[in-house]
XYZ file of C-alpha atoms in Angstrom:
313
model
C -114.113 -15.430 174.164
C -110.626 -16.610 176.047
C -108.080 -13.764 176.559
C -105.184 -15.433 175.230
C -104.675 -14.586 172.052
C -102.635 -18.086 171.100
C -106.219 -19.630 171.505
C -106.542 -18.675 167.850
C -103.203 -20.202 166.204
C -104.144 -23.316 165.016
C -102.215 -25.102 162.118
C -102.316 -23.626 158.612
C -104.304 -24.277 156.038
C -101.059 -25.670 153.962
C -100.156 -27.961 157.078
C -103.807 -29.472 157.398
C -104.085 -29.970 152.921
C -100.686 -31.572 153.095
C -102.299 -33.841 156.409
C -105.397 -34.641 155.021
C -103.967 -35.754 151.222
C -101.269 -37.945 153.346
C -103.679 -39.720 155.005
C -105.943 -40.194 151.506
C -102.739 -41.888 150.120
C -101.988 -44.067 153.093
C -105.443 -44.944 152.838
C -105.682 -45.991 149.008
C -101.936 -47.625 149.565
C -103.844 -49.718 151.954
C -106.366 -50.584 149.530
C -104.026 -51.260 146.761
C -102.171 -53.450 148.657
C -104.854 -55.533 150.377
C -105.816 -55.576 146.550
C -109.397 -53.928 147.581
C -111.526 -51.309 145.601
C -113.784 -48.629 146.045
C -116.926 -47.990 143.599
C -116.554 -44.420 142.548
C -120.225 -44.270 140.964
C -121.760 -45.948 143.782
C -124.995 -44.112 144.996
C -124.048 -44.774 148.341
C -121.045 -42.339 147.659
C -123.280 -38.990 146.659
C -123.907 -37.437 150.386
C -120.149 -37.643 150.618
C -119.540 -36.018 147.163
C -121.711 -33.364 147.786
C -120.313 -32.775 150.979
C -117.052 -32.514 149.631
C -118.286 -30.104 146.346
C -120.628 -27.453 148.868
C -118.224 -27.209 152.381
C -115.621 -25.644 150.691
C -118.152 -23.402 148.757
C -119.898 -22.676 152.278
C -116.722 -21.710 154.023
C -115.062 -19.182 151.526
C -118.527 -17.578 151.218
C -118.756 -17.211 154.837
C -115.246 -15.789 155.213
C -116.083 -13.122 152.426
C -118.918 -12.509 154.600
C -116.308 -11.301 157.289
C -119.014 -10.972 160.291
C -118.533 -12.504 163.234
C -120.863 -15.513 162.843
C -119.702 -15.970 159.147
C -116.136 -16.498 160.405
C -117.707 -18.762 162.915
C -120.017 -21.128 160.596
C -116.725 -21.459 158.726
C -114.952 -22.604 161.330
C -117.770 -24.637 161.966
C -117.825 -26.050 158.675
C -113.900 -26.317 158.284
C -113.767 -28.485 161.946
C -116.896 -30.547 160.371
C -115.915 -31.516 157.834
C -112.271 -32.253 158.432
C -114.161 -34.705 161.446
C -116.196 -36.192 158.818
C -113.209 -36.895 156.314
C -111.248 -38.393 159.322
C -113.599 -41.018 160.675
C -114.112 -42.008 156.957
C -111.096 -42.350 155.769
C -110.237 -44.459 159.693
C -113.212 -46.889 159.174
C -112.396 -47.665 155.516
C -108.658 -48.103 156.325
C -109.666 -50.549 158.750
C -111.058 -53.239 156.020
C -107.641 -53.652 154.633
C -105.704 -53.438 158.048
C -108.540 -56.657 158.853
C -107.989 -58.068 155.043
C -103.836 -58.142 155.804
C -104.485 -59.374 159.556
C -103.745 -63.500 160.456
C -105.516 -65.323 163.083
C -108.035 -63.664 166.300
C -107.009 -63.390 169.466
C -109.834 -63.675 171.619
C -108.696 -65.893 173.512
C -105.639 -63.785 174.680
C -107.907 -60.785 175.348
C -110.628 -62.908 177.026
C -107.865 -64.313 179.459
C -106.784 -60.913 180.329
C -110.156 -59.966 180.967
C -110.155 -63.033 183.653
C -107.224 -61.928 185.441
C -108.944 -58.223 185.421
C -111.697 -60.250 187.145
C -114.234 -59.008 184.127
C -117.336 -61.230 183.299
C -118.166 -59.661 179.882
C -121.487 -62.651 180.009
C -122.745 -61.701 183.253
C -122.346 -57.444 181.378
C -124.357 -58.546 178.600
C -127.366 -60.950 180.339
C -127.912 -58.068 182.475
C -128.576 -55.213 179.874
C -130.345 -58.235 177.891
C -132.755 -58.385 180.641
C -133.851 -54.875 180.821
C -135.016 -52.352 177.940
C -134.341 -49.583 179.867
C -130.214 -50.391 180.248
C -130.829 -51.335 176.299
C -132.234 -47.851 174.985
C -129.636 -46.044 177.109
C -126.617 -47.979 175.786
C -127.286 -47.093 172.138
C -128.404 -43.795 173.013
C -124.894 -43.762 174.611
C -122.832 -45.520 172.287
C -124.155 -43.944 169.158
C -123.494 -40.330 171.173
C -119.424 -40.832 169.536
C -120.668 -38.160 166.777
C -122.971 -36.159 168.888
C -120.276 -35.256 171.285
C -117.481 -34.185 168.795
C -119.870 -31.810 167.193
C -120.818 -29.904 170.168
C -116.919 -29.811 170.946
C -115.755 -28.316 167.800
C -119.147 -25.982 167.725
C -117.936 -24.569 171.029
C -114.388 -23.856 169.850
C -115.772 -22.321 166.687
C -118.070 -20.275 168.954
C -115.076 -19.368 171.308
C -112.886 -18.675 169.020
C -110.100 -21.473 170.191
C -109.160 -22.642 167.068
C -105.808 -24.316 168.845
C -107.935 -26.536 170.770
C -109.902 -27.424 167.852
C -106.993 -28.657 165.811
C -105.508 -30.060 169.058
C -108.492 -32.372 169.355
C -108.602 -33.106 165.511
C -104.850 -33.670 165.211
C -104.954 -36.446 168.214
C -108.406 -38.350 166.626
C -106.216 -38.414 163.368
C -102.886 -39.812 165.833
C -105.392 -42.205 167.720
C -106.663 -43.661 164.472
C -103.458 -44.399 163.227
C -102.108 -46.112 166.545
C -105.389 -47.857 166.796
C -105.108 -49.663 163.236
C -101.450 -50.308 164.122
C -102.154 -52.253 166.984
C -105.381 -53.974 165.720
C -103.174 -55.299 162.306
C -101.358 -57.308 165.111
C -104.289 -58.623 167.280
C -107.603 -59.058 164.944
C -110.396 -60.216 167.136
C -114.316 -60.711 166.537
C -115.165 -59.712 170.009
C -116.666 -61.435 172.730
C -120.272 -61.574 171.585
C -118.796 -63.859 168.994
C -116.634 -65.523 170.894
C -118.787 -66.315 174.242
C -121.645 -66.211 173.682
C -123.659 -69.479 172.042
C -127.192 -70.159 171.552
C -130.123 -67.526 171.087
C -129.702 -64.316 171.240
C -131.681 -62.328 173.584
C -130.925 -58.802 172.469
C -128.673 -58.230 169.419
C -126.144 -54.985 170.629
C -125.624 -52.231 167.965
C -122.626 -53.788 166.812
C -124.013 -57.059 165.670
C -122.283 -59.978 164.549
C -119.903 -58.262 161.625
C -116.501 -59.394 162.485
C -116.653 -63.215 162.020
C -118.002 -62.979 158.354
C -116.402 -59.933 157.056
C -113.126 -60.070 158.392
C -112.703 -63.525 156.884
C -114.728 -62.695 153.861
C -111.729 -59.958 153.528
C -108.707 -62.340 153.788
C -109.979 -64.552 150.914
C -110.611 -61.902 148.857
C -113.921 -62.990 148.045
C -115.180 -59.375 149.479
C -113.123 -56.887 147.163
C -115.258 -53.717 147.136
C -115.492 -51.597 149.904
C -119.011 -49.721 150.602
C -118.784 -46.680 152.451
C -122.197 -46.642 152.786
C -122.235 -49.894 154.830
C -119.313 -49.541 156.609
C -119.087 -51.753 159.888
C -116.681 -51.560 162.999
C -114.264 -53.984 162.266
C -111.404 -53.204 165.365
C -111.377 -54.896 168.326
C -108.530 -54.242 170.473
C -107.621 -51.182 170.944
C -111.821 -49.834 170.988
C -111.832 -46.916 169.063
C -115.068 -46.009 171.185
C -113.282 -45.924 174.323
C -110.070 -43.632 172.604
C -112.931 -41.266 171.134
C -114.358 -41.218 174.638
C -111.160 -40.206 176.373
C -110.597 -37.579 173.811
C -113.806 -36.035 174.549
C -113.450 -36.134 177.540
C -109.883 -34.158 177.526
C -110.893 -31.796 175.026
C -114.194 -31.075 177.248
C -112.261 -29.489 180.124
C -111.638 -26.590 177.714
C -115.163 -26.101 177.342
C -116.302 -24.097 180.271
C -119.865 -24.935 181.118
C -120.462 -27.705 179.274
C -117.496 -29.618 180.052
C -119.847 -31.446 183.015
C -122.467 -32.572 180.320
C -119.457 -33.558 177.602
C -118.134 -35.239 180.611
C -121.405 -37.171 181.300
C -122.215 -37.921 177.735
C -118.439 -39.900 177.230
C -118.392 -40.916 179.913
C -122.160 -43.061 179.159
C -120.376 -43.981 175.949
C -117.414 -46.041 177.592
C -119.987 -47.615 179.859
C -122.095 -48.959 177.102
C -119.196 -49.858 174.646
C -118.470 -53.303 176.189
C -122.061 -54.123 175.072
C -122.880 -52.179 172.545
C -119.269 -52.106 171.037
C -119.096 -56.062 172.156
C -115.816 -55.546 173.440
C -113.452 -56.852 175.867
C -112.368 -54.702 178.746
C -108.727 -54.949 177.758
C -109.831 -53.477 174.607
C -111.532 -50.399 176.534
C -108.392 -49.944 178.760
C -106.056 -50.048 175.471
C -107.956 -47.399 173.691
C -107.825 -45.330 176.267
C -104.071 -45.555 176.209
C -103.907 -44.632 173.107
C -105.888 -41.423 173.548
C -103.590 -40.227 176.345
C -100.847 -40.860 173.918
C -102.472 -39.406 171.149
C -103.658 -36.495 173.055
C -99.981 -36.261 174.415
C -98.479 -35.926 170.604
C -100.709 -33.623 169.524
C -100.244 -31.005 172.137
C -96.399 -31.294 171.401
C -97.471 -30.552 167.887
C -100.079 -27.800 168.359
C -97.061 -26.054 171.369
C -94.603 -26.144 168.416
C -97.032 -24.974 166.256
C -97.317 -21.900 168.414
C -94.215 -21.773 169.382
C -93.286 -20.846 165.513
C -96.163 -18.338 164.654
C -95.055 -16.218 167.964
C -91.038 -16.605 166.544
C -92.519 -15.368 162.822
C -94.255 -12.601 164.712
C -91.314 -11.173 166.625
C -89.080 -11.713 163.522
């Protein structure tokens, strides 16, 4: 358990309600305006209902508990499912962000990557040609929700609740930067865009951007599946801002911060594939990490900064 005893403050339960019902209304504004729907009786919609009905269930039975490990699995389930809700609520925000969007720019991106002397082609043929490079980029890329859950289950273990809402507060900061800049630079990625002929080894990502994203802009895709969401944003990559926040919020995790470390670090070295994106895109998302992960320390330091002034009041 850390000695400091501010490991512990974390934002209140008022502050994180009032956070998460903003970003629900953002969210549906988006929808409204991009004149988009969701299907509340879809089936595809149940293992998120019951998610939503039983965690809060789980976590004030836990708490009432009041042992040790009962205050942890609540934490547990509290950082869970707050994770959960966030990435949701990002990849369905991003389908209106792409419906609102004019134009690609791929070619902008791709000519950055040629002054950054990056041949995305020469990437792809090689992983292409070997199984072995294939089966560890997915295992890789698709680590983006393995890694946050061992995070937050160490900070629920360690009791460092700050941290915890640290890391969650810049994900939420780096989503909303992230759709920000991809409203103003839409691209289908370079697997689209470069690559002609057969395909040799179809990368996790597929081929989604060129038919949804127009698909979206003439409005002749108006429901939104959240079952079947797909990755949408280009520049900035999401993957490579998750993978710098891991990363960061891994050095507060004593022994495991080497094997967090390792496992993000796989992730931003299979996104280019895997992700099929452009290296600008990787070196913009991980700008937007740092700055996310900047803003929410100011936040979680004021935070603190308050409960210790309420204390000595």
């Amino acid at each position: 358990m850390p000695s400091d005893t501010r490991a512990a403050i974390g934002f209140s339960g008022g502050q994180v309600r009032g956070a998460v019902l903003c970003a629900v209304a953002a969210c549906a504004l988006l929808l409204w305006t991009a004149g988009l729907t969701i299907d509340p009786l879809a089936h595809s919609n149940i293992p998120y209902y019951a998610i939503l009905a039983t965690a809060p269930l789980l976590r004030l039975w836990c708490l009432r508990d009041g042992r040790r490990w009962g205050v942890i699995l609540a934490q547990v389930v509290e950082y869970y499912t707050l994770f959960m809700g966030m990435a949701l609520i990002g990849a369905v925000s991003s389908y209106p962000v792409a419906a609102m969007s004019e134009g690609f720019a791929d070619a902008g991106l791709q000519r950055v990557d040629e002054l950054l002397q990056f041949d995305w082609l020469a990437w792809y043929r090689t992983v292409a040609a070997h199984r072995s490079l294939q089966l560890l980029g997915i295992a890789a890329y698709q680590s983006i929700f393995l890694t946050p859950a061992l995070l937050l289950g160490w900070f629920a273990v360690t009791g460092q609740r700050r941290e915890a809402h640290r890391f969650l507060a810049a994900f939420a900061i780096a989503a909303v930067i992230t759709l920000s800049i991809y409203s103003q630079m839409p691209a289908v990625g370079p697997f689209s865009y470069l690559w002609h002929g057969p395909i040799p080894y179809m990368p996790v990502s597929e081929l989604w951007q060129p038919d949804i994203i127009p698909a979206l802009r003439d409005h002749s895709l108006t429901v939104v599946d959240v079952g079947q969401l797909r990755g949408l944003v280009s520049a900035p990559s999401f993957h490579a801002a998750s993978a710098t926040l891991y990363i960061a919020a891994a050095q507060r995790c004593g022994p495991l911060r080497w094997w967090l470390t390792a496992i993000a670090s796989a992730m931003l070295l299979s996104t280019p594939v895997e992700g099929t994106h452009y290296l600008i895109d990787l070196i913009l998302g991980a700008g937007v990490a740092l700055v996310a992960w900047f803003l929410a320390t100011l936040l979680i330091r004021w935070r603190v900064r308050k409960v210790e002034k309420d204390v000595c009041a």
